[in-house]
XYZ file of C-alpha atoms in Angstrom:
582
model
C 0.000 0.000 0.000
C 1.306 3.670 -1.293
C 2.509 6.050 1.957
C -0.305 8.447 0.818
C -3.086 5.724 0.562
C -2.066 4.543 4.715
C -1.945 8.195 5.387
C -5.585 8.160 4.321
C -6.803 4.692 5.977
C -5.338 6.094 9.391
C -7.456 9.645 9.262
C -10.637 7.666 8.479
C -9.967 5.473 11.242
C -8.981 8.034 13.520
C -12.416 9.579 12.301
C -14.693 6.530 12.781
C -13.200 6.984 16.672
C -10.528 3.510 16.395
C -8.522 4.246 19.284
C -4.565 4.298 17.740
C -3.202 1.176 19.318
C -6.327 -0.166 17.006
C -5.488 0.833 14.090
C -1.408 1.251 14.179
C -0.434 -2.109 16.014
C 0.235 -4.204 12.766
C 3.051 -1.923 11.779
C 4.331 0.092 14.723
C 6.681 2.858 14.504
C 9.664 3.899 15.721
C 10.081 6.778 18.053
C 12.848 9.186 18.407
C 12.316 11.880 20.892
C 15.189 14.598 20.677
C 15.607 17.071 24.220
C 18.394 19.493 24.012
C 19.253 21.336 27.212
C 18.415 25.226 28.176
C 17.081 25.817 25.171
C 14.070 28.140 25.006
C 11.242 28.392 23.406
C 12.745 31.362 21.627
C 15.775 30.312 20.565
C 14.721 29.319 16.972
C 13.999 31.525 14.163
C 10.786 29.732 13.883
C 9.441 31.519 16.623
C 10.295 34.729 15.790
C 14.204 34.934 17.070
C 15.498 37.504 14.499
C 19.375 36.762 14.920
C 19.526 32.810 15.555
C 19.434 30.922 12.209
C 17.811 27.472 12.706
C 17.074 26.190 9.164
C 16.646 22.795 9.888
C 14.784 23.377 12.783
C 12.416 25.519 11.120
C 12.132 22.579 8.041
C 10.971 20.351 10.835
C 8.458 22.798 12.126
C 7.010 23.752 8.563
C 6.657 19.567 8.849
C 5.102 18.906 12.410
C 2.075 19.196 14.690
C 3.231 22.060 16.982
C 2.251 22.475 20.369
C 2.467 26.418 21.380
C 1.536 26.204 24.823
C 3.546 22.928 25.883
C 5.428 22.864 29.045
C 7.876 21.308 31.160
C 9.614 21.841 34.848
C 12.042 25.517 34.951
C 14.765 23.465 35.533
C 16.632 19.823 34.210
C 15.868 16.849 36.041
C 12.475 17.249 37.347
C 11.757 18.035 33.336
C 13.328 14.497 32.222
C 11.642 13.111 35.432
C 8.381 13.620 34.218
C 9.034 13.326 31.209
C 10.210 9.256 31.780
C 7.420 8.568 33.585
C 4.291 10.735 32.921
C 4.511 11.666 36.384
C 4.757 14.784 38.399
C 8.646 15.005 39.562
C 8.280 15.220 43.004
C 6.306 11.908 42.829
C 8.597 10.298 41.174
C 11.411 11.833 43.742
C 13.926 13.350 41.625
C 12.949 16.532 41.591
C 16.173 18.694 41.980
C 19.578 18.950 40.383
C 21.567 17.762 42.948
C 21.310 17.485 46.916
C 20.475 13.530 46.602
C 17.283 14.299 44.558
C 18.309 13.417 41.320
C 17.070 10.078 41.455
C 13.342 8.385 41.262
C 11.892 5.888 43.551
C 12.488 2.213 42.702
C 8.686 1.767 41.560
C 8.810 4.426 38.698
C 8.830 3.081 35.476
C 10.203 4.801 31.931
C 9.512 5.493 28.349
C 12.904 2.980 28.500
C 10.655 0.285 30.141
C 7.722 0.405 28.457
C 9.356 0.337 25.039
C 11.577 -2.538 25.894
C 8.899 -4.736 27.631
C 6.884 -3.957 24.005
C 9.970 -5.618 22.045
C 11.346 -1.910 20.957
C 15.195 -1.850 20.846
C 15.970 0.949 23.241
C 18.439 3.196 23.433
C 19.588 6.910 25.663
C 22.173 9.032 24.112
C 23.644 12.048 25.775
C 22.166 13.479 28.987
C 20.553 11.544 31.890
C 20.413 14.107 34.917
C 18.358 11.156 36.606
C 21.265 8.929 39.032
C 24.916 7.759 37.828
C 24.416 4.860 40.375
C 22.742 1.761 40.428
C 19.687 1.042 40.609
C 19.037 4.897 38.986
C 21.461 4.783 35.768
C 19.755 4.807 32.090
C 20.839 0.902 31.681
C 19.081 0.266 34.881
C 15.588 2.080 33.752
C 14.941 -0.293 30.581
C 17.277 1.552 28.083
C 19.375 -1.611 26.511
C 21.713 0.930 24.583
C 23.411 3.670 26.540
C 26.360 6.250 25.844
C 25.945 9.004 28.373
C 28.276 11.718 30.576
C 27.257 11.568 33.691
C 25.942 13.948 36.642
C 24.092 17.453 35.088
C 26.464 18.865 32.593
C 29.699 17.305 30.992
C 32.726 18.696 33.232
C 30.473 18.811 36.680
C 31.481 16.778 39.299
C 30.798 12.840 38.883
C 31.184 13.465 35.122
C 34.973 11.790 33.775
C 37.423 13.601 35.107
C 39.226 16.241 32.442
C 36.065 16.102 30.037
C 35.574 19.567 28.402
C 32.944 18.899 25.155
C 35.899 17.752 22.938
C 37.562 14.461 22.923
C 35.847 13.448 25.906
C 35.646 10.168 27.338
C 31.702 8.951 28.101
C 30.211 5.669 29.482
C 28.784 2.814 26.857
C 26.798 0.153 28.402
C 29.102 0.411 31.884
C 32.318 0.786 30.455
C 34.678 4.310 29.877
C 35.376 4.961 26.507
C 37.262 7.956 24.739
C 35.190 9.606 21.714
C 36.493 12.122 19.354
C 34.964 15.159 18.500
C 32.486 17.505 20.194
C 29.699 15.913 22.418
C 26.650 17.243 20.511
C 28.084 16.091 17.217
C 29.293 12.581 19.476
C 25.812 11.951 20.556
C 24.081 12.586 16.855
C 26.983 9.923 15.598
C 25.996 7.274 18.254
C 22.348 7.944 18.008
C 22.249 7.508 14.354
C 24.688 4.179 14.864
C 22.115 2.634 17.102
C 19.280 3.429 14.290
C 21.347 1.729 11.849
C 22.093 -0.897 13.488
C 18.465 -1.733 14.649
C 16.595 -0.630 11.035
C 15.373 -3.924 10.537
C 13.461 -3.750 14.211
C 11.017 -1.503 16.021
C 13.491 1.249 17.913
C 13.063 3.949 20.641
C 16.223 5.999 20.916
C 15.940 9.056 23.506
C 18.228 11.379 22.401
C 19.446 14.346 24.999
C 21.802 16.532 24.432
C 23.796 18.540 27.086
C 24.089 21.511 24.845
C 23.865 24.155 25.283
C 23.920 24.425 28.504
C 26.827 25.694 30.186
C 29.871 25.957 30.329
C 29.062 27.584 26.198
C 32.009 25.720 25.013
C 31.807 25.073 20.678
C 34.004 25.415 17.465
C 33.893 28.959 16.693
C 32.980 28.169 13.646
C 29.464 28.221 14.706
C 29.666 30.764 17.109
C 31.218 33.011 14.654
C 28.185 34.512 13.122
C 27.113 36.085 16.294
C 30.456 37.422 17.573
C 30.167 40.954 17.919
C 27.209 41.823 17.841
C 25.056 43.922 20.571
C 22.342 42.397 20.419
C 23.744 38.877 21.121
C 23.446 38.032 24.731
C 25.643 35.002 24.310
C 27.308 34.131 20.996
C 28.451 30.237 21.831
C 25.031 30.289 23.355
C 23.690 30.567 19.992
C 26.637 28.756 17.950
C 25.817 25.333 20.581
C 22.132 26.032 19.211
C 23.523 26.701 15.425
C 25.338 23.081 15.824
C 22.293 21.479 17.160
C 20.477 22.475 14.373
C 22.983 20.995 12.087
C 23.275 17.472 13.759
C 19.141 17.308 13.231
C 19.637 18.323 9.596
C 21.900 15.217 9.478
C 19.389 12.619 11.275
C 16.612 13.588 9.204
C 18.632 13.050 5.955
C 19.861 9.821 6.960
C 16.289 8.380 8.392
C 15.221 9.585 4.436
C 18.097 7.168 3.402
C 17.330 4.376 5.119
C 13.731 4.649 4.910
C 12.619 5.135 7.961
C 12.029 8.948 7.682
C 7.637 7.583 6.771
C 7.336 5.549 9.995
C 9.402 7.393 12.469
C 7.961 9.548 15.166
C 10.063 11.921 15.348
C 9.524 14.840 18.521
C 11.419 17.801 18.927
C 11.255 19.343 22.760
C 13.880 21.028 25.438
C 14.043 21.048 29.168
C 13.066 23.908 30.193
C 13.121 28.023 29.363
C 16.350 29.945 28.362
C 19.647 29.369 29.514
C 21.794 32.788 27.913
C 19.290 33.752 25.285
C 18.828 36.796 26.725
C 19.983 39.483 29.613
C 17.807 39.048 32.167
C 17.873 41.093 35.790
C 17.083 37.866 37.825
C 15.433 34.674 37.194
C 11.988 36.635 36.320
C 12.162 39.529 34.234
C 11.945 39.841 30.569
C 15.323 40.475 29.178
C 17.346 43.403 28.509
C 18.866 41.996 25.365
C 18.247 39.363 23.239
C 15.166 37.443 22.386
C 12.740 35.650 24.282
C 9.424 35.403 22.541
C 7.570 37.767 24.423
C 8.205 36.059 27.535
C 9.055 37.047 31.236
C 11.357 34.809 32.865
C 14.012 32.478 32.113
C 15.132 29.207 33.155
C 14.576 28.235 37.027
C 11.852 30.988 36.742
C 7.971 29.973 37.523
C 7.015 32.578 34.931
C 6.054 31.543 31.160
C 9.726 31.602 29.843
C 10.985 29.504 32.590
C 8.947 26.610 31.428
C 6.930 26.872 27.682
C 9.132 25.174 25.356
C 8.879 23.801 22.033
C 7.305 20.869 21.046
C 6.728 19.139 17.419
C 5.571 15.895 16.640
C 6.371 14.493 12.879
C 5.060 11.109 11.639
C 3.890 10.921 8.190
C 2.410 7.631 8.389
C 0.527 8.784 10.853
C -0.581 11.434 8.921
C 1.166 14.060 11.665
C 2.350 16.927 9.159
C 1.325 19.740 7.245
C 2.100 22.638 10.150
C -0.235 22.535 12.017
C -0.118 24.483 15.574
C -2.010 22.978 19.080
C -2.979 25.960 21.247
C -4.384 23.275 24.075
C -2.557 23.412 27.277
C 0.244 20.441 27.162
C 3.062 19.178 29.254
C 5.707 16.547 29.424
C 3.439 14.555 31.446
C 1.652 13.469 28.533
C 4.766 12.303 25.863
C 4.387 8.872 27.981
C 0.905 8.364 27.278
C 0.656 9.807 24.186
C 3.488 7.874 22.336
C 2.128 4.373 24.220
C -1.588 5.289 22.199
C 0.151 5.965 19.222
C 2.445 2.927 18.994
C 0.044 0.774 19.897
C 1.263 -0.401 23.414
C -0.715 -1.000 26.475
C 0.007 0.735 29.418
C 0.621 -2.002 32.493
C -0.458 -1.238 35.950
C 2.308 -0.016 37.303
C 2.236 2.649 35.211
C 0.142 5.603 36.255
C 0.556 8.150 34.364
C -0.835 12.112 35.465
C -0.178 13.110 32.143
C -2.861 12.401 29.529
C -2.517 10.995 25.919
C -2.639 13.795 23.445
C -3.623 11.779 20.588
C -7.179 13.213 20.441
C -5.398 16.193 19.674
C -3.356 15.158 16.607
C -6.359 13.461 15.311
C -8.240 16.775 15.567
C -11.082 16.210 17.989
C -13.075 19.103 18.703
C -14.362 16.839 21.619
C -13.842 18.828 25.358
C -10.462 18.439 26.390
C -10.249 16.647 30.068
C -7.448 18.755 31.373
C -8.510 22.093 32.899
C -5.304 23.028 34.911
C -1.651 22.233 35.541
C 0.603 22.801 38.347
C 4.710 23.338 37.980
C 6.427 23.955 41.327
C 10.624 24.981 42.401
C 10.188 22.482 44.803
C 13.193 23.870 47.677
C 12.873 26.990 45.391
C 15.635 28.650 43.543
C 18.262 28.261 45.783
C 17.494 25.048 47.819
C 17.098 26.856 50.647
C 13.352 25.778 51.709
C 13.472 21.675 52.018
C 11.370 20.625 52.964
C 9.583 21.992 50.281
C 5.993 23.680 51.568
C 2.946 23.651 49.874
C 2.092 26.499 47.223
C 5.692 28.599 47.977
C 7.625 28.675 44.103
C 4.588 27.465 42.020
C 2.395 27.923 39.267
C -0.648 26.542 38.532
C -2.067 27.254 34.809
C -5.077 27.002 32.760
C -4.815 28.356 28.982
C -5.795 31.423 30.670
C -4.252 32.390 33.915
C -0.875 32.064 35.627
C -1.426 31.892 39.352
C 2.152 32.435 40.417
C 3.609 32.006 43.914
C 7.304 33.028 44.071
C 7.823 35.525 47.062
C 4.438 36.794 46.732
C 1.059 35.029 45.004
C 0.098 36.955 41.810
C -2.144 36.010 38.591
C -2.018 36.833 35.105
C -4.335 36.565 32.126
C -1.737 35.398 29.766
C -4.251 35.649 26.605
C -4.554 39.509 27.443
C -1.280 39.377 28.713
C 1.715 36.848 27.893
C 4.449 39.002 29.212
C 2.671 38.831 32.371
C 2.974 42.175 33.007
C 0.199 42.767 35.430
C -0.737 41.123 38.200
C -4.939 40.610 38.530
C -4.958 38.875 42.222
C -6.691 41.463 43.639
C -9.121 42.132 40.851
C -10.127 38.113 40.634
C -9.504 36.465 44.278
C -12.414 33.977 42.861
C -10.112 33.043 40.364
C -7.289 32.628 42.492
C -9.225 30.635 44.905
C -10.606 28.408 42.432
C -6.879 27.615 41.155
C -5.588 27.295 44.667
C -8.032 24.583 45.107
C -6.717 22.741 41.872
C -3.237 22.986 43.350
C -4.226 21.182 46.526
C -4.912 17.714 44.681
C -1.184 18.334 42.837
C 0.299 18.392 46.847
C -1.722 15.937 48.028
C -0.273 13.364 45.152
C 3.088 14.567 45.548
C 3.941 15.421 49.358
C 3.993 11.647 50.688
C 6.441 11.218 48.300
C 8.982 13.514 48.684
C 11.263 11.214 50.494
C 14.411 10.259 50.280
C 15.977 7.911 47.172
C 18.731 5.375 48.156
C 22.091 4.213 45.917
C 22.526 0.120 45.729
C 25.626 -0.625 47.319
C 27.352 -4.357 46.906
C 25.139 -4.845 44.003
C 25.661 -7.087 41.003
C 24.561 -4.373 38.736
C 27.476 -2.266 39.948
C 30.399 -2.919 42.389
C 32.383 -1.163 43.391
C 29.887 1.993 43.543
C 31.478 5.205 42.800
C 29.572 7.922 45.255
C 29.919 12.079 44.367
C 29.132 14.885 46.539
C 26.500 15.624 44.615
C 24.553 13.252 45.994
C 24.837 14.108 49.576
C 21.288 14.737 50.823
C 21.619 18.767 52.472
C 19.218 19.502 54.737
C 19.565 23.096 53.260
C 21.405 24.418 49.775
C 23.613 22.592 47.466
C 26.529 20.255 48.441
C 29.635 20.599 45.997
C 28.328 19.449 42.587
C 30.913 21.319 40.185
C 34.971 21.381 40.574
C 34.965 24.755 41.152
C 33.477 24.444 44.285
C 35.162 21.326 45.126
C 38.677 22.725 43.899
C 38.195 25.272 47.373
C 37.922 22.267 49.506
C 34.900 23.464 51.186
C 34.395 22.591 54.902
C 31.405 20.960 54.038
C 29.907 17.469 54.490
C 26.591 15.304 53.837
C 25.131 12.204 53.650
C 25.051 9.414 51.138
C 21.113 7.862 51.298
C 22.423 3.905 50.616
C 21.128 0.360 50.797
C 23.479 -2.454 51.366
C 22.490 -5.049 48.963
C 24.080 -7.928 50.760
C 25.222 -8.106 54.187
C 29.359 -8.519 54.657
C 32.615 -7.090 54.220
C 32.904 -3.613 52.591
C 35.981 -1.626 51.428
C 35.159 2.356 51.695
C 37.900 4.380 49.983
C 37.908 8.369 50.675
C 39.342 10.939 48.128
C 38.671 14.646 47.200
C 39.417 14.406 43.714
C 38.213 11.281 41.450
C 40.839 8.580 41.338
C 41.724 9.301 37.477
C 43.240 12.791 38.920
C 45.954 11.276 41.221
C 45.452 14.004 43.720
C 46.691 13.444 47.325
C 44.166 13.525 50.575
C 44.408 17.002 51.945
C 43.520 16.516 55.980
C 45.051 15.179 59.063
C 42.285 12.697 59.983
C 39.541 10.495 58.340
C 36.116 9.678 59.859
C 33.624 7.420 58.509
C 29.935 7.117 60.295
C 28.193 4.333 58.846
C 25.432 1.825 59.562
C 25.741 3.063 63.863
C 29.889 2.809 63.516
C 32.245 5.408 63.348
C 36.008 4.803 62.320
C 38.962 6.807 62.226
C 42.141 6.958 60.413
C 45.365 9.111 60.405
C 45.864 10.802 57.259
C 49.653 10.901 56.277
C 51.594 13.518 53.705
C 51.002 12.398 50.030
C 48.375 9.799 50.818
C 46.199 9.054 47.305
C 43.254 7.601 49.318
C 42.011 6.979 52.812
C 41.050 3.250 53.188
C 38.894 1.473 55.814
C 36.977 -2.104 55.832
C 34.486 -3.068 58.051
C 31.239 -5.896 58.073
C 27.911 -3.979 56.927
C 24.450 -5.544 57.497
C 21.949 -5.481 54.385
C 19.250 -2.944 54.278
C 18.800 1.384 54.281
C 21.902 3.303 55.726
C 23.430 6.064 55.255
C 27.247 7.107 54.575
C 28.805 10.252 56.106
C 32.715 11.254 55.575
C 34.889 13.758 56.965
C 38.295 14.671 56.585
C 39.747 17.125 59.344
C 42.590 19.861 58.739
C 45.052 20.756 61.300
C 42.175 23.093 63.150
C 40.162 20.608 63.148
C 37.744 21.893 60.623
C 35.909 18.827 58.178
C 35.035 18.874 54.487
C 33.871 15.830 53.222
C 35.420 12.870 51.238
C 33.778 14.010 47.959
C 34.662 11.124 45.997
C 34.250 8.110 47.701
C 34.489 4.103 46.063
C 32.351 1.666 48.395
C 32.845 -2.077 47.550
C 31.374 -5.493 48.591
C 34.549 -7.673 48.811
């Protein structure tokens, strides 16, 4: 049967009311779902940007269903939280950056599970932001296929030690390896390996790029053409985006030459608002410089531009072209549902989703659509300095209408009248604002019991030894040391590790500052370990690479604390420390 003639037999399905999975299961498609990182919703020429050139981009949006008021979490991880599971992040418990909150309970499944258990090769490329520990990495969350950096950003912390963008060295299915080139055009290379190598089969591939979110490190070759000028908040900013838009110009070609471009779902999305697109005087204004769509805020900000991004959905076998622009309310809480109704596959029990499918949508249904409101919330806030998190402080909750905004102050916007949300209606409409505070109480209710904390595997099979960053240290207020420039200062700092011992016995617990690869000595005069009820101590000598202690751990929840002490007696932590089962 012609492309153009199934095109046709799935729109009159779709119009007799044949639910997808229906009509689709006898020839499923492939998915891949592309997420860059601090990209906004206005850095692409498409939507108006009149300095960034994003041709390819823009070909893809002439192409695609568009969503225009899609949204996502201000910030990283709670975005690709929710975004795995259909869930809101602070069910699924990772729902900061760092701090130990990275990571989601144990009974959350992913887009990785649902695709493998429904015979889909699977595959994550790039960014994860959600654990580098078992049981929380990608290979551990149904993604067969994994090359990844670790931690937030490549450089940060529990990332390889000495990676910069170029020439780095990345994980593959548990092992290091060294890659050459940059990492954008590194994970566009490995994610169109995996397609070729699975063409024959049904695929998922989850594609995330760390770019470009800081450090702006590219070839100036892209940056180049906005060097110099004044209305360029960021030029590498823009050339990271320029590149991006190149590596996407390449995967569409190549899905055209193996031809797989017809069948291929193919989304388009970021993580959240504006990284550098702009000069902005905060989190929450609208900027000074550069180009934001209209927009006040930028990422981390509960306003619009912290948290509309860009979504577009292209699948021509599914008849999803043409240009067509969605002006319903959407979120990343629906990708999960939506892609299991269009590929056909059921969703199991253990998945409960509180996004909703947004195939009615595509198909065109003029039918009332079930969501009326949606709730985003900073939970900690900006700076991590309110956990635990209360109810309402640094949220939003939205209909297509209004903004009901509570950062340092409750305010509401009509964003129709208004989508600069410029001026605050509270006190003209406290009905309104009542009515959406109400909404927002269901949203805590669902989340709050869950806000606990998320535990590393020690002694595991799936990984042993288990290499532990500061990161990961649960604060009971602000940000442990998640970047070398903070850990370079050897702050007097220390938290705790949230573990479970796997298997009861005999455990090795080496202390360093620096990760083993850069063959730094121990700065200190003494080493503490508490552990499990136990403390032990060790002297620290001159030139020491590592602090070493073993001791007999019984199996269940625990939690790891280090310390190393200077000559006054003053403790920082061990923030690289290698626990293993012997």
């Amino acid at each position: 049967m012609a492309p153009r003639m199934i095109v046709i037999v799935f729109l009159l399905l779709a119009n007799l009311g044949m639910p997808a999975r229906e009509c689709l299961s006898m020839d499923p498609p492939n998915v891949i779902l592309v997420m860059t990182d601090d990209q906004g919703y206005g850095d692409l020429s498409c939507h108006g940007n009149p300095i960034l050139q994003t041709p390819n981009l823009n070909k893809l949006h002439r192409e695609s269903i568009r969503f225009t008021d899609f949204h996502v979490s201000p910030f990283c991880t709670p975005t690709r939280a929710s975004l795995m599971t259909g869930n809101y992040a602070g069910y699924t418990g990772a729902f900061r950056t760092s701090s130990g909150r990275t990571m989601m309970h144990r009974d959350q499944k992913t887009l990785g599970d649902l695709f493998s258990s429904a015979g889909y090769a699977t595959a994550m490329i790039g960014k994860w932001h959600l654990g580098d520990n078992a049981p929380h990495r990608p290979q551990d969350r149904g993604f067969q296929h994994v090359v990844w950096h670790r931690c937030g950003g490549v450089g940060q912390a529990s990332d390889y030690w000495g990676n910069d963008y170029f020439d780095d060295v990345y994980e593959r299915n548990g092992n290091f390896e060294k890659f050459d080139g940059y990492s954008t055009d590194v994970w566009f290379k490995e994610g169109l390996r995996f397609i070729e190598d699975n063409r024959s089969k049904r695929f998922f591939l989850y594609l995330a790029t760390n770019a470009p979110h800081g450090p702006y490190r590219v070839d100036q070759k892209w940056a180049k053409p906005y060097a110099r000028r004044t209305d360029v908040a960021n030029a590498n900013f823009y050339g990271m985006i320029a590149n991006i838009d190149h590596n996407m110009g390449r995967l569409r070609d190549r899905l055209v030459e193996l031809g797989l471009n017809e069948n291929t779902i193919l989304i388009f999305m970021t993580d959240n608002g504006t990284a550098a697109g702009g000069s902005f005087r905060g989190l929450d204004s609208e900027p000074s410089r550069g180009y934001n769509a209209g927009m006040r805020g930028k990422k981390s900000s509960l306003y619009d531009g912290g948290h509309r991004v860009p979504f577009f959905i292209h699948w021509p076998k599914g008849g999803l072209v043409g240009g067509r622009d969605i002006d319903t309310l959407a979120a990343h809480l629906d990708v999960l549902p939506t892609l299991a109704d269009l590929c056909g596959i059921p969703i199991p029990d253990d998945i409960r989703p509180d996004g909703t499918s947004l195939v009615p949508l595509l198909r065109g249904s003029v039918e009332p659509w079930p969501r009326d409101h949606l709730v985003e919330q900073f939970l900690g806030g900006a700076y991590a300095k309110e956990f635990p998190p209360q109810p309402f402080h640094f949220s939003v909750v939205m209909t297509e209408r209004w903004r009901l905004v509570n950062s340092g102050g409750e305010r509401l916007f009509d964003v129709q009248a208004d989508p600069a949300q410029r001026t605050d209606l509270a006190k003209m409409y406290p009905d309104i604002v009542a009515k959406l505070r109400t909404k927002y109480q269901k949203y805590w209710d669902t989340i709050s019991p869950r806000l606990t904390p998320v535990r590393i595997d020690i002694g595991s099979d799936a990984e042993n030894p288990t290499v532990l960053c500061s990161q990961d240290w649960r604060m009971a207020s602000g940000n442990p040391p998640w970047n070398f420039n903070a850990i370079k200062r050897l702050p007097k700092v220390t938290g705790p590790w949230m573990l479970r011992v796997k298997k009861a016995g005999r455990y090795r617990i080496t202390l360093r500052q620096f990760p083993k690869q850069a063959n730094k000595p121990v700065v200190g005069k003494l080493a503490r370990i508490e552990i499990a009820g136990m403390v032990k101590e060790l002297p620290v000598t001159p030139d020491r690479l590592k602090v070493v202690f073993e001791l007999d751990l019984p199996a269940g929840p625990t939690e790891l604390t280090t310390y190393l002490f200077d000559e006054n007696g003053e403790a920082g932590g061990a923030y690289f420390t290698e626990v293993k089962a012997l």
